C-alpha cells in the first residue's frame, strides 16, 4: 500500500486501484458489514472512520462514552455498563445482529469485526480488573528499555494527553515508568501513579 504511518490514505499513494478484502467480497455480490475498527479511522481512511467503498451496509463503530480525555483508565462497573455500554460491548452486540441478518438473508455475506481494546483510553469492565489485584502485580526484574531502542518504539504522546497522566508529572521519557494504580474516591477511576 506504500503506507508507513497513521496519516496517509492508502488510496492516495500508489494504491488507488487496490481492493480491500471486504471490497473483493462486495464486488462478487456479497453483503459486507463493518463492525468496529477494521481500518484505522481518520486521515488514513480519507477523513472517514473506515474505507467507505469497501462496504455495502452502514458501518457501525459504537460510542466510546468513556473517552473524554480526562481518564486514561476507567473501571466500568456493572451499573455504568448498564447505562453506557463499553464500545466493544456495543460492537459485539451489533456484530451478532449482523450475523443473524446475514444468515437470514440467504445472500452471501462477509462480516468484519474489529474490537478497539486494548487501546487508550482503557475503559474496561470491573470484572477484568478484579482478575489482577494491584497487590499481585510485580514489575519486571529489569525495568530498562533495550539499548538502541528507536524513539518511535517508546512514543507515549497519546498517553500523556490524558489529564490523569499529566497530573502525575509523567514526561514519557525512556526508562520512566507509569505502572501502579491507586484508588481515589471513585472506584471507577483508578489513578495512575509513578513508581
Coordinates of N, CA, C and O in Angstrom, one line a residue:
X1 N 0.8 -1.2 0.0 CA 0.0 0.0 0.0 C 0.9 1.3 0.0 O 0.3 2.3 -0.2
X2 N 2.1 1.2 0.3 CA 3.0 2.3 0.4 C 2.7 3.2 1.6 O 3.0 4.4 1.5
X3 N 2.0 2.7 2.6 CA 1.7 3.5 3.8 C 2.5 2.9 5.0 O 2.5 1.8 5.3
X4 N 3.2 3.9 5.6 CA 4.1 3.5 6.7 C 3.8 4.4 7.9 O 4.6 4.5 8.8
X5 N 2.6 5.0 8.0 CA 2.3 5.9 9.1 C 0.8 5.8 9.4 O 0.1 5.0 8.8
X6 N 0.3 6.7 10.2 CA -1.1 6.7 10.6 C -1.8 8.0 10.1 O -2.8 8.5 10.6
X7 N -1.2 8.6 9.0 CA -1.8 9.8 8.5 C -2.1 9.8 7.0 O -2.7 10.7 6.4
X8 N -1.6 8.7 6.3 CA -1.7 8.6 4.8 C -2.8 7.7 4.4 O -2.9 6.6 4.9
X9 N -3.7 8.2 3.5 CA -4.8 7.4 3.0 C -4.2 6.5 1.8 O -3.7 7.0 0.9
X10 N -4.3 5.2 2.0 CA -3.7 4.3 1.0 C -4.2 4.5 -0.4 O -3.4 4.3 -1.4
X11 N -5.4 5.0 -0.6 CA -5.9 5.2 -2.0 C -5.3 6.4 -2.6 O -5.5 6.6 -3.8
X12 N -4.5 7.2 -1.9 CA -3.9 8.4 -2.4 C -2.4 8.3 -2.7 O -1.8 9.2 -3.1
X13 N -1.8 7.2 -2.4 CA -0.4 7.0 -2.5 C 0.0 5.7 -3.2 O 0.5 4.8 -2.6
X14 N -0.3 5.6 -4.4 CA 0.1 4.4 -5.2 C -0.7 3.2 -5.1 O -0.4 2.1 -5.5
X15 N -1.9 3.3 -4.5 CA -2.8 2.2 -4.3 C -4.2 2.5 -4.6 O -5.1 1.9 -4.0
X16 N -4.5 3.5 -5.5 CA -5.8 3.9 -5.7 C -6.7 2.8 -6.3 O -7.9 2.8 -6.0
X17 N -6.1 1.9 -7.0 CA -6.9 0.8 -7.6 C -6.9 -0.5 -6.7 O -7.4 -1.5 -7.2
X18 N -6.2 -0.4 -5.6 CA -6.2 -1.6 -4.7 C -7.6 -2.0 -4.2 O -8.4 -1.1 -4.1
X19 N -7.8 -3.2 -4.0 CA -9.0 -3.7 -3.5 C -8.8 -4.2 -2.1 O -7.9 -5.0 -1.8
X20 N -9.6 -3.8 -1.1 CA -9.5 -4.3 0.2 C -10.2 -5.7 0.2 O -10.9 -6.0 -0.7
X21 N -10.0 -6.5 1.2 CA -10.6 -7.8 1.3 C -12.1 -7.7 1.3 O -12.8 -8.3 0.5
X22 N -12.7 -6.8 2.1 CA -14.2 -6.7 2.0 C -14.7 -6.2 0.7 O -15.8 -6.5 0.2
X23 N -13.9 -5.3 0.0 CA -14.3 -4.8 -1.3 C -14.3 -5.9 -2.3 O -15.1 -6.0 -3.2
X24 N -13.3 -6.9 -2.2 CA -13.3 -8.0 -3.1 C -14.6 -8.8 -3.0 O -15.2 -9.2 -4.0
X25 N -15.0 -9.0 -1.7 CA -16.3 -9.7 -1.5 C -17.4 -8.9 -2.0 O -18.3 -9.5 -2.7
X26 N -17.5 -7.6 -1.8 CA -18.6 -6.8 -2.2 C -18.7 -6.9 -3.8 O -19.8 -7.0 -4.3
X27 N -17.5 -6.8 -4.4 CA -17.6 -6.8 -5.9 C -18.0 -8.2 -6.5 O -18.4 -8.3 -7.6
X28 N -18.0 -9.2 -5.6 CA -18.5 -10.5 -6.1 C -20.0 -10.8 -5.6 O -20.5 -11.9 -5.7
X29 N -20.6 -9.7 -5.2 CA -22.1 -9.8 -4.8 C -22.4 -10.1 -3.4 O -23.5 -10.3 -3.0
X30 N -21.4 -10.1 -2.5 CA -21.6 -10.3 -1.1 C -22.1 -9.0 -0.4 O -21.7 -7.9 -0.8
X31 N -22.9 -9.2 0.6 CA -23.2 -8.1 1.5 C -22.0 -8.0 2.5 O -21.6 -9.0 3.0
X32 N -21.5 -6.8 2.7 CA -20.4 -6.6 3.6 C -20.7 -5.7 4.7 O -21.2 -4.6 4.5
X33 N -20.3 -6.1 6.0 CA -20.5 -5.3 7.2 C -19.2 -4.9 7.8 O -18.3 -5.8 7.9
X34 N -19.1 -3.7 8.3 CA -18.0 -3.2 9.1 C -18.5 -2.9 10.5 O -19.3 -2.1 10.7
X35 N -18.0 -3.7 11.4 CA -18.4 -3.5 12.8 C -17.1 -3.2 13.6 O -16.3 -4.1 13.8
X36 N -17.0 -2.0 14.1 CA -15.9 -1.6 14.9 C -14.7 -1.1 14.0 O -14.9 -0.6 12.9
X37 N -13.5 -1.3 14.6 CA -12.3 -0.7 14.0 C -11.7 -1.7 13.0 O -10.9 -2.6 13.4
X38 N -12.0 -1.6 11.7 CA -11.4 -2.5 10.7 C -10.3 -1.8 10.1 O -9.2 -2.4 9.8
X39 N -10.4 -0.5 9.8 CA -9.4 0.3 9.2 C -9.1 1.4 10.3 O -10.0 1.8 11.0
X40 N -7.9 1.9 10.4 CA -7.6 3.0 11.3 C -8.4 4.2 10.9 O -8.3 4.7 9.7
X41 N -9.2 4.8 11.7 CA -10.0 6.0 11.3 C -9.3 7.2 11.2 O -8.2 7.4 11.8
X42 N -9.8 8.1 10.4 CA -9.2 9.5 10.2 C -8.6 9.7 8.8 O -9.1 9.2 7.8
X43 N -7.5 10.4 8.8 CA -6.9 10.8 7.5 C -6.5 9.6 6.7 O -6.6 9.6 5.5
X44 N -6.1 8.5 7.3 CA -5.7 7.3 6.6 C -6.9 6.5 6.0 O -6.7 5.6 5.3
X45 N -8.1 7.0 6.2 CA -9.3 6.5 5.5 C -10.0 7.6 4.8 O -11.2 7.6 4.7
X46 N -9.2 8.6 4.3 CA -9.8 9.7 3.5 C -10.7 10.6 4.4 O -11.6 11.2 3.9
X47 N -10.4 10.6 5.7 CA -11.2 11.5 6.6 C -12.4 10.8 7.2 O -13.1 11.4 7.9
X48 N -12.6 9.6 6.9 CA -13.7 8.8 7.4 C -13.3 7.9 8.5 O -12.1 7.8 8.8
X49 N -14.2 7.1 9.1 CA -13.9 6.2 10.1 C -13.6 4.8 9.5 O -13.2 3.9 10.2
X50 N -13.8 4.7 8.2 CA -13.5 3.4 7.6 C -13.3 3.7 6.1 O -13.5 4.8 5.6
X51 N -12.9 2.7 5.3 CA -12.8 2.8 3.9 C -14.2 2.6 3.3 O -14.6 1.4 3.1
X52 N -14.9 3.7 3.1 CA -16.4 3.5 2.8 C -16.7 2.7 1.5 O -17.8 2.1 1.5
X53 N -15.8 2.7 0.5 CA -16.2 1.9 -0.7 C -16.0 0.4 -0.5 O -16.3 -0.3 -1.4
X54 N -15.6 0.0 0.7 CA -15.5 -1.5 0.9 C -16.8 -2.1 1.4 O -16.8 -3.3 1.5
X55 N -17.8 -1.4 1.8 CA -18.9 -1.9 2.5 C -20.2 -1.7 1.8 O -20.4 -0.6 1.2
X56 N -21.1 -2.6 1.9 CA -22.5 -2.5 1.4 C -23.4 -2.0 2.4 O -24.4 -1.3 2.2
X57 N -23.1 -2.3 3.7 CA -24.0 -2.0 4.8 C -23.4 -0.8 5.6 O -22.2 -0.5 5.5
X58 N -24.3 -0.1 6.3 CA -23.8 1.1 7.1 C -22.8 0.6 8.2 O -23.1 -0.2 9.0
X59 N -21.6 1.2 8.2 CA -20.6 0.8 9.2 C -21.1 1.2 10.6 O -21.8 2.1 10.8
X60 N -20.7 0.3 11.6 CA -21.1 0.6 13.0 C -19.8 0.6 13.8 O -18.9 -0.2 13.7
X61 N -19.6 1.7 14.6 CA -18.4 1.9 15.4 C -18.6 1.8 16.9 O -17.7 1.6 17.6
X62 N -19.9 2.0 17.3 CA -20.1 2.1 18.7 C -19.7 3.4 19.3 O -19.0 4.2 18.6
X63 N -20.2 3.7 20.5 CA -19.9 5.0 21.1 C -18.9 4.8 22.2 O -19.2 4.0 23.1
X64 N -17.8 5.5 22.2 CA -16.8 5.4 23.3 C -17.2 6.5 24.4 O -16.5 7.5 24.4
X65 N -18.1 6.2 25.2 CA -18.6 7.1 26.2 C -17.6 7.4 27.3 O -17.8 8.4 28.0
X66 N -16.6 6.6 27.4 CA -15.7 6.8 28.5 C -14.3 7.4 28.1 O -13.4 7.5 28.8
X67 N -14.3 7.9 26.8 CA -13.0 8.6 26.4 C -13.3 10.1 26.3 O -13.6 10.6 25.3
X68 N -13.1 10.7 27.4 CA -13.3 12.2 27.5 C -12.0 13.0 27.6 O -12.0 14.2 27.7
X69 N -10.9 12.3 27.6 CA -9.6 13.0 27.7 C -9.1 13.2 29.1 O -8.0 13.6 29.3
X70 N -10.0 12.9 30.1 CA -9.7 13.1 31.5 C -9.0 11.9 32.0 O -7.9 12.0 32.6
X71 N -9.6 10.7 31.8 CA -9.1 9.5 32.5 C -8.5 8.5 31.4 O -9.2 8.2 30.5
X72 N -7.2 8.1 31.6 CA -6.6 7.1 30.7 C -7.2 5.8 31.0 O -7.1 4.9 30.2
X73 N -7.7 5.6 32.3 CA -8.2 4.3 32.7 C -9.5 4.5 33.4 O -9.6 5.3 34.2
X74 N -10.5 3.7 33.0 CA -11.8 3.7 33.7 C -12.2 2.3 34.0 O -12.3 1.5 33.1
X75 N -12.5 2.0 35.2 CA -13.0 0.7 35.7 C -14.5 0.8 35.6 O -15.1 1.5 36.4
X76 N -15.1 0.2 34.6 CA -16.5 0.3 34.3 C -17.3 -0.7 35.2 O -17.2 -1.9 35.0
X77 N -18.1 -0.2 36.1 CA -18.9 -1.0 37.0 C -20.1 -1.5 36.2 O -20.4 -1.1 35.1
X78 N -20.8 -2.5 36.8 CA -22.0 -3.1 36.2 C -23.0 -2.0 36.0 O -23.7 -2.0 35.0
X79 N -23.1 -1.1 37.0 CA -24.1 0.0 36.8 C -23.8 0.9 35.7 O -24.7 1.3 34.9
X80 N -22.5 1.2 35.6 CA -22.1 2.1 34.5 C -22.3 1.4 33.1 O -22.8 2.0 32.2
X81 N -22.0 0.1 33.0 CA -22.1 -0.6 31.8 C -23.6 -0.7 31.4 O -23.9 -0.6 30.2
X82 N -24.5 -0.8 32.4 CA -25.9 -0.9 32.1 C -26.4 0.4 31.5 O -27.3 0.5 30.6
X83 N -25.8 1.5 32.0 CA -26.2 2.9 31.5 C -25.6 3.2 30.2 O -26.2 3.8 29.3
X84 N -24.3 3.0 30.1 CA -23.5 3.2 28.8 C -22.6 2.1 28.6 O -21.5 2.0 29.2
X85 N -23.0 1.2 27.7 CA -22.1 0.0 27.4 C -20.8 0.4 26.9 O -20.7 1.4 26.1
X86 N -19.8 -0.3 27.2 CA -18.4 -0.1 26.7 C -18.5 -0.3 25.1 O -19.3 -1.0 24.6
X87 N -17.6 0.4 24.4 CA -17.7 0.4 23.0 C -17.6 -1.0 22.4 O -18.3 -1.4 21.5
X88 N -16.7 -1.8 23.0 CA -16.6 -3.2 22.4 C -17.8 -4.1 22.7 O -18.1 -5.0 22.0
X89 N -18.5 -3.8 23.8 CA -19.7 -4.5 24.1 C -20.8 -4.1 23.1 O -21.5 -5.0 22.6
X90 N -20.8 -2.9 22.7 CA -21.7 -2.5 21.6 C -21.4 -3.1 20.3 O -22.3 -3.6 19.5
X91 N -20.1 -3.2 20.0 CA -19.6 -3.8 18.7 C -20.0 -5.3 18.7 O -20.4 -5.8 17.7
X92 N -19.8 -6.0 19.8 CA -20.2 -7.4 19.9 C -21.6 -7.6 19.6 O -22.0 -8.4 18.8
X93 N -22.5 -6.8 20.3 CA -23.9 -6.9 20.1 C -24.3 -6.6 18.7 O -25.2 -7.4 18.1
X94 N -23.8 -5.6 18.1 CA -24.1 -5.2 16.7 C -23.6 -6.3 15.7 O -24.3 -6.6 14.7
X95 N -22.5 -6.9 16.0 CA -21.9 -7.9 15.2 C -22.8 -9.2 15.2 O -23.0 -9.8 14.2
X96 N -23.3 -9.6 16.4 CA -24.2 -10.7 16.5 C -25.4 -10.5 15.7 O -25.9 -11.4 15.0
X97 N -26.0 -9.3 15.8 CA -27.1 -8.9 15.0 C -26.9 -9.0 13.5 O -27.7 -9.5 12.7
X98 N -25.7 -8.5 13.1 CA -25.3 -8.5 11.7 C -25.2 -10.0 11.2 O -25.7 -10.3 10.1
X99 N -24.6 -10.8 12.0 CA -24.5 -12.3 11.6 C -25.9 -12.9 11.5 O -26.2 -13.7 10.6
X100 N -26.8 -12.5 12.4 CA -28.2 -13.1 12.3 C -28.9 -12.6 11.0 O -29.5 -13.3 10.3
X101 N -28.7 -11.3 10.7 CA -29.3 -10.7 9.5 C -28.7 -11.3 8.2 O -29.4 -11.6 7.2
X102 N -27.4 -11.5 8.3 CA -26.7 -12.0 7.1 C -27.1 -13.5 6.8 O -27.4 -13.8 5.7
X103 N -27.2 -14.3 7.8 CA -27.5 -15.7 7.6 C -29.0 -15.8 7.2 O -29.4 -16.7 6.4
X104 N -29.9 -14.9 7.8 CA -31.3 -15.0 7.4 C -31.6 -14.5 6.0 O -32.6 -15.0 5.4
X105 N -30.7 -13.7 5.5 CA -31.0 -13.1 4.1 C -30.8 -14.1 3.0 O -31.4 -14.0 2.0
X106 N -30.0 -15.1 3.2 CA -29.8 -16.1 2.1 C -28.7 -15.6 1.1 O -28.3 -16.4 0.2
X107 N -28.3 -14.4 1.2 CA -27.3 -13.9 0.4 C -25.9 -14.2 0.9 O -25.7 -14.4 2.1
X108 N -24.9 -14.3 0.0 CA -23.5 -14.4 0.5 C -23.1 -13.2 1.3 O -23.6 -12.1 1.0
X109 N -22.3 -13.4 2.3 CA -22.0 -12.3 3.2 C -20.6 -12.4 3.8 O -20.0 -13.4 3.8
X110 N -20.1 -11.2 4.2 CA -18.8 -11.0 4.9 C -19.0 -10.0 6.0 O -19.4 -8.9 5.8
X111 N -18.8 -10.5 7.2 CA -18.9 -9.6 8.4 C -17.6 -9.5 9.0 O -16.9 -10.5 9.5
X112 N -17.1 -8.2 9.1 CA -15.8 -8.0 9.7 C -16.0 -7.3 11.1 O -16.9 -6.5 11.2
X113 N -15.3 -7.8 12.1 CA -15.5 -7.3 13.5 C -14.1 -6.9 14.0 O -13.1 -7.7 14.0
X114 N -14.0 -5.6 14.4 CA -12.7 -5.1 15.0 C -13.0 -4.5 16.3 O -13.6 -3.4 16.4
X115 N -12.5 -5.1 17.4 CA -12.6 -4.5 18.7 C -11.5 -3.4 18.9 O -10.5 -3.5 18.4
X116 N -11.9 -2.4 19.7 CA -11.0 -1.3 19.9 C -10.0 -1.5 21.0 O -8.9 -0.9 21.0
X117 N -10.3 -2.4 21.9 CA -9.4 -2.5 23.1 C -8.5 -3.8 23.0 O -9.0 -4.7 22.3
X118 N -7.3 -3.8 23.5 CA -6.8 -2.8 24.4 C -6.3 -1.6 23.6 O -5.5 -1.7 22.7
X119 N -6.7 -0.4 24.0 CA -6.3 0.9 23.4 C -6.7 2.0 24.3 O -7.7 1.8 25.0
X120 N -5.9 3.1 24.3 CA -6.4 4.2 25.1 C -7.7 4.8 24.6 O -7.9 4.7 23.3
X121 N -8.5 5.2 25.4 CA -8.5 5.1 26.8 C -8.9 3.7 27.2 O -9.7 3.1 26.6
X122 N -8.3 3.3 28.3 CA -8.6 1.9 28.8 C -9.9 1.9 29.6 O -9.8 1.9 30.9
X123 N -11.0 1.8 29.0 CA -12.3 1.6 29.7 C -12.6 0.2 29.7 O -12.9 -0.4 28.6
X124 N -12.6 -0.4 30.9 CA -12.6 -1.9 31.0 C -13.7 -2.3 32.0 O -13.7 -1.7 33.1
X125 N -14.5 -3.3 31.8 CA -15.4 -3.7 32.8 C -14.7 -4.2 34.1 O -13.6 -4.8 34.0
X126 N -15.2 -3.8 35.2 CA -14.5 -4.1 36.5 C -14.2 -5.5 36.7 O -13.1 -5.9 37.3
X127 N -15.0 -6.4 36.2 CA -14.7 -7.9 36.3 C -13.3 -8.2 35.8 O -12.7 -9.2 36.4
X128 N -12.8 -7.5 34.9 CA -11.4 -7.8 34.3 C -10.3 -7.2 35.2 O -9.3 -7.8 35.4
X129 N -10.6 -6.1 35.8 CA -9.7 -5.5 36.8 C -9.5 -6.5 38.0 O -8.5 -6.7 38.6
X130 N -10.7 -7.0 38.4 CA -10.7 -7.9 39.6 C -9.9 -9.2 39.4 O -9.4 -9.8 40.4
X131 N -9.6 -9.5 38.2 CA -8.7 -10.7 37.9 C -7.3 -10.5 38.3 O -6.5 -11.4 38.5
X132 N -6.9 -9.2 38.4 CA -5.5 -8.9 38.7 C -5.4 -7.8 39.8 O -5.2 -6.6 39.5
X133 N -5.6 -8.2 41.0 CA -5.5 -7.3 42.1 C -4.1 -6.6 42.1 O -3.1 -7.2 41.8
X134 N -4.1 -5.3 42.4 CA -2.9 -4.5 42.4 C -1.7 -5.1 43.2 O -0.6 -5.1 42.8
X135 N -2.1 -5.7 44.4 CA -1.0 -6.3 45.2 C -0.4 -7.5 44.6 O 0.7 -8.0 45.1
X136 N -1.0 -8.1 43.6 CA -0.4 -9.3 43.0 C 0.5 -9.0 41.8 O 1.1 -9.8 41.2
X137 N 0.5 -7.7 41.4 CA 1.3 -7.3 40.2 C 2.7 -7.0 40.5 O 2.9 -6.2 41.4
X138 N 3.7 -7.6 39.9 CA 5.1 -7.4 40.1 C 5.7 -6.8 38.9 O 5.4 -7.2 37.8
X139 N 6.7 -5.9 39.1 CA 7.4 -5.3 38.0 C 8.5 -6.3 37.5 O 8.9 -7.2 38.2
X140 N 8.9 -6.1 36.3 CA 9.9 -7.0 35.7 C 11.2 -6.7 36.4 O 11.5 -5.6 36.9
X141 N 12.1 -7.7 36.5 CA 13.4 -7.5 37.2 C 14.2 -6.4 36.6 O 14.9 -5.7 37.2
X142 N 14.2 -6.3 35.2 CA 14.9 -5.3 34.5 C 14.0 -4.3 33.9 O 13.3 -4.6 32.9
X143 N 13.8 -3.1 34.6 CA 12.8 -2.2 34.1 C 13.3 -1.3 33.0 O 12.6 -0.3 32.6
X144 N 14.5 -1.5 32.4 CA 15.1 -0.6 31.5 C 14.8 -1.0 30.0 O 14.7 -2.1 29.7
X145 N 14.6 0.0 29.2 CA 14.4 -0.2 27.8 C 15.7 -0.8 27.2 O 16.8 -0.5 27.6
X146 N 15.6 -1.6 26.1 CA 16.8 -2.2 25.5 C 17.7 -1.1 24.9 O 17.2 0.0 24.4
X147 N 19.0 -1.3 24.9 CA 19.9 -0.3 24.3 C 19.6 -0.2 22.8 O 19.3 -1.2 22.1
X148 N 19.6 1.0 22.3 CA 19.4 1.3 20.9 C 17.9 1.3 20.5 O 17.6 1.3 19.3
X149 N 17.0 1.2 21.5 CA 15.6 1.2 21.2 C 15.2 2.5 20.4 O 15.5 3.6 20.8
X150 N 14.6 2.4 19.2 CA 14.2 3.6 18.5 C 13.2 4.4 19.2 O 12.3 3.8 19.9
X151 N 13.2 5.7 19.1 CA 12.3 6.6 19.8 C 10.8 6.2 19.5 O 10.0 6.3 20.3
X152 N 10.6 5.9 18.2 CA 9.2 5.6 17.8 C 8.6 4.4 18.6 O 7.4 4.3 18.8
X153 N 9.5 3.5 19.0 CA 9.0 2.3 19.8 C 8.6 2.7 21.2 O 8.0 1.9 21.9
X154 N 9.0 3.9 21.7 CA 8.7 4.2 23.0 C 7.8 5.5 23.1 O 7.8 6.2 24.1
X155 N 7.2 5.8 22.0 CA 6.4 7.0 22.0 C 5.2 6.9 23.0 O 4.5 5.9 23.0
X156 N 5.0 8.0 23.7 CA 3.9 8.0 24.7 C 3.1 9.3 24.6 O 2.4 9.6 25.6
X157 N 3.2 10.0 23.5 CA 2.5 11.3 23.4 C 1.0 11.1 23.6 O 0.3 11.9 24.2
X158 N 0.4 10.0 23.1 CA -1.0 9.8 23.3 C -1.4 9.6 24.8 O -2.3 10.2 25.3
X159 N -0.6 8.8 25.5 CA -0.8 8.6 26.9 C -0.7 9.9 27.7 O -1.5 10.2 28.6
X160 N 0.3 10.7 27.3 CA 0.5 12.0 28.1 C -0.6 13.0 27.9 O -0.7 14.0 28.6
X161 N -1.5 12.8 26.9 CA -2.6 13.7 26.6 C -3.7 13.6 27.6 O -4.6 14.4 27.6
X162 N -3.7 12.5 28.4 CA -4.8 12.3 29.4 C -4.5 13.1 30.6 O -3.4 13.1 31.1
X163 N -5.5 13.8 31.2 CA -5.3 14.6 32.4 C -4.7 13.9 33.5 O -3.9 14.4 34.3
X164 N -5.2 12.7 33.8 CA -4.8 11.9 35.0 C -3.3 11.6 34.9 O -2.6 11.6 35.9
X165 N -2.8 11.3 33.7 CA -1.4 11.0 33.5 C -0.6 12.3 33.6 O 0.5 12.3 34.3
X166 N -1.0 13.4 33.0 CA -0.3 14.6 33.0 C -0.2 15.1 34.5 O 0.9 15.7 34.9
X167 N -1.2 14.9 35.3 CA -1.2 15.3 36.7 C -0.1 14.6 37.5 O 0.3 15.1 38.6
X168 N 0.4 13.4 37.0 CA 1.5 12.7 37.8 C 2.8 13.3 37.5 O 3.8 13.0 38.2
X169 N 3.0 14.1 36.5 CA 4.3 14.7 36.1 C 5.0 13.7 35.1 O 6.2 14.0 34.8
X170 N 4.4 12.7 34.7 CA 5.0 11.7 33.7 C 5.4 12.5 32.4 O 4.6 13.1 31.8
X171 N 6.6 12.3 32.0 CA 7.1 13.0 30.8 C 7.2 12.1 29.6 O 7.5 12.6 28.5
X172 N 7.1 10.8 29.8 CA 7.2 9.9 28.7 C 8.6 9.6 28.3 O 8.8 9.0 27.2
X173 N 9.6 9.9 29.1 CA 11.0 9.5 28.8 C 11.3 8.1 28.8 O 10.6 7.3 29.5
X174 N 12.2 7.7 28.0 CA 12.7 6.3 28.1 C 13.1 5.9 29.5 O 13.8 6.7 30.1
X175 N 12.7 4.8 30.0 CA 13.0 4.2 31.3 C 12.2 4.9 32.4 O 12.4 4.7 33.6
X176 N 11.3 5.9 32.1 CA 10.4 6.4 33.0 C 9.2 5.5 33.0 O 8.7 5.2 31.9
X177 N 8.7 5.1 34.1 CA 7.6 4.1 34.1 C 6.4 4.6 34.8 O 6.5 5.2 35.9
X178 N 5.3 4.3 34.2 CA 4.0 4.7 34.8 C 3.3 3.3 35.0 O 2.8 2.7 34.1
X179 N 3.3 2.8 36.2 CA 2.9 1.4 36.4 C 1.8 1.1 37.4 O 1.2 0.0 37.3
X180 N 1.7 1.9 38.4 CA 0.8 1.4 39.5 C -0.4 2.3 39.6 O -0.4 3.5 39.3
X181 N -1.5 1.7 40.1 CA -2.8 2.5 40.2 C -3.3 2.4 41.6 O -3.3 1.4 42.2
X182 N -3.6 3.6 42.1 CA -4.2 3.7 43.5 C -5.6 4.2 43.3 O -5.8 5.1 42.5
X183 N -6.5 3.7 44.1 CA -7.9 4.1 44.0 C -8.0 5.5 44.6 O -7.4 5.8 45.6
X184 N -8.9 6.3 44.0 CA -9.3 7.6 44.6 C -10.7 7.4 45.2 O -11.1 6.3 45.5
X185 N -11.4 8.5 45.4 CA -12.7 8.5 46.0 C -13.7 7.7 45.1 O -14.7 7.3 45.5
X186 N -13.4 7.6 43.8 CA -14.3 7.0 42.8 C -13.8 5.6 42.5 O -12.7 5.5 41.9
X187 N -14.5 4.5 42.8 CA -14.0 3.2 42.5 C -13.8 2.9 41.0 O -13.2 2.0 40.5
X188 N -14.5 3.8 40.1 CA -14.4 3.6 38.7 C -13.2 4.3 38.1 O -13.0 4.2 36.9
X189 N -12.5 5.1 38.9 CA -11.4 5.9 38.3 C -10.0 5.6 39.0 O -9.6 6.3 39.9
X190 N -9.4 4.5 38.7 CA -8.0 4.3 39.3 C -7.1 5.4 38.8 O -7.2 5.9 37.7
X191 N -6.2 5.8 39.7 CA -5.3 6.9 39.4 C -3.9 6.3 39.0 O -3.4 5.4 39.7
X192 N -3.4 6.7 37.9 CA -2.0 6.3 37.5 C -1.0 6.9 38.5 O -1.2 8.1 38.8
X193 N 0.0 6.2 38.9 CA 1.0 6.7 39.8 C 2.3 6.3 39.3 O 2.5 5.2 38.8
X194 N 3.3 7.2 39.5 CA 4.7 6.8 39.1 C 5.3 5.9 40.2 O 5.0 6.1 41.4
X195 N 6.1 5.0 39.8 CA 6.9 4.2 40.8 C 8.3 4.5 40.6 O 8.8 4.7 39.6

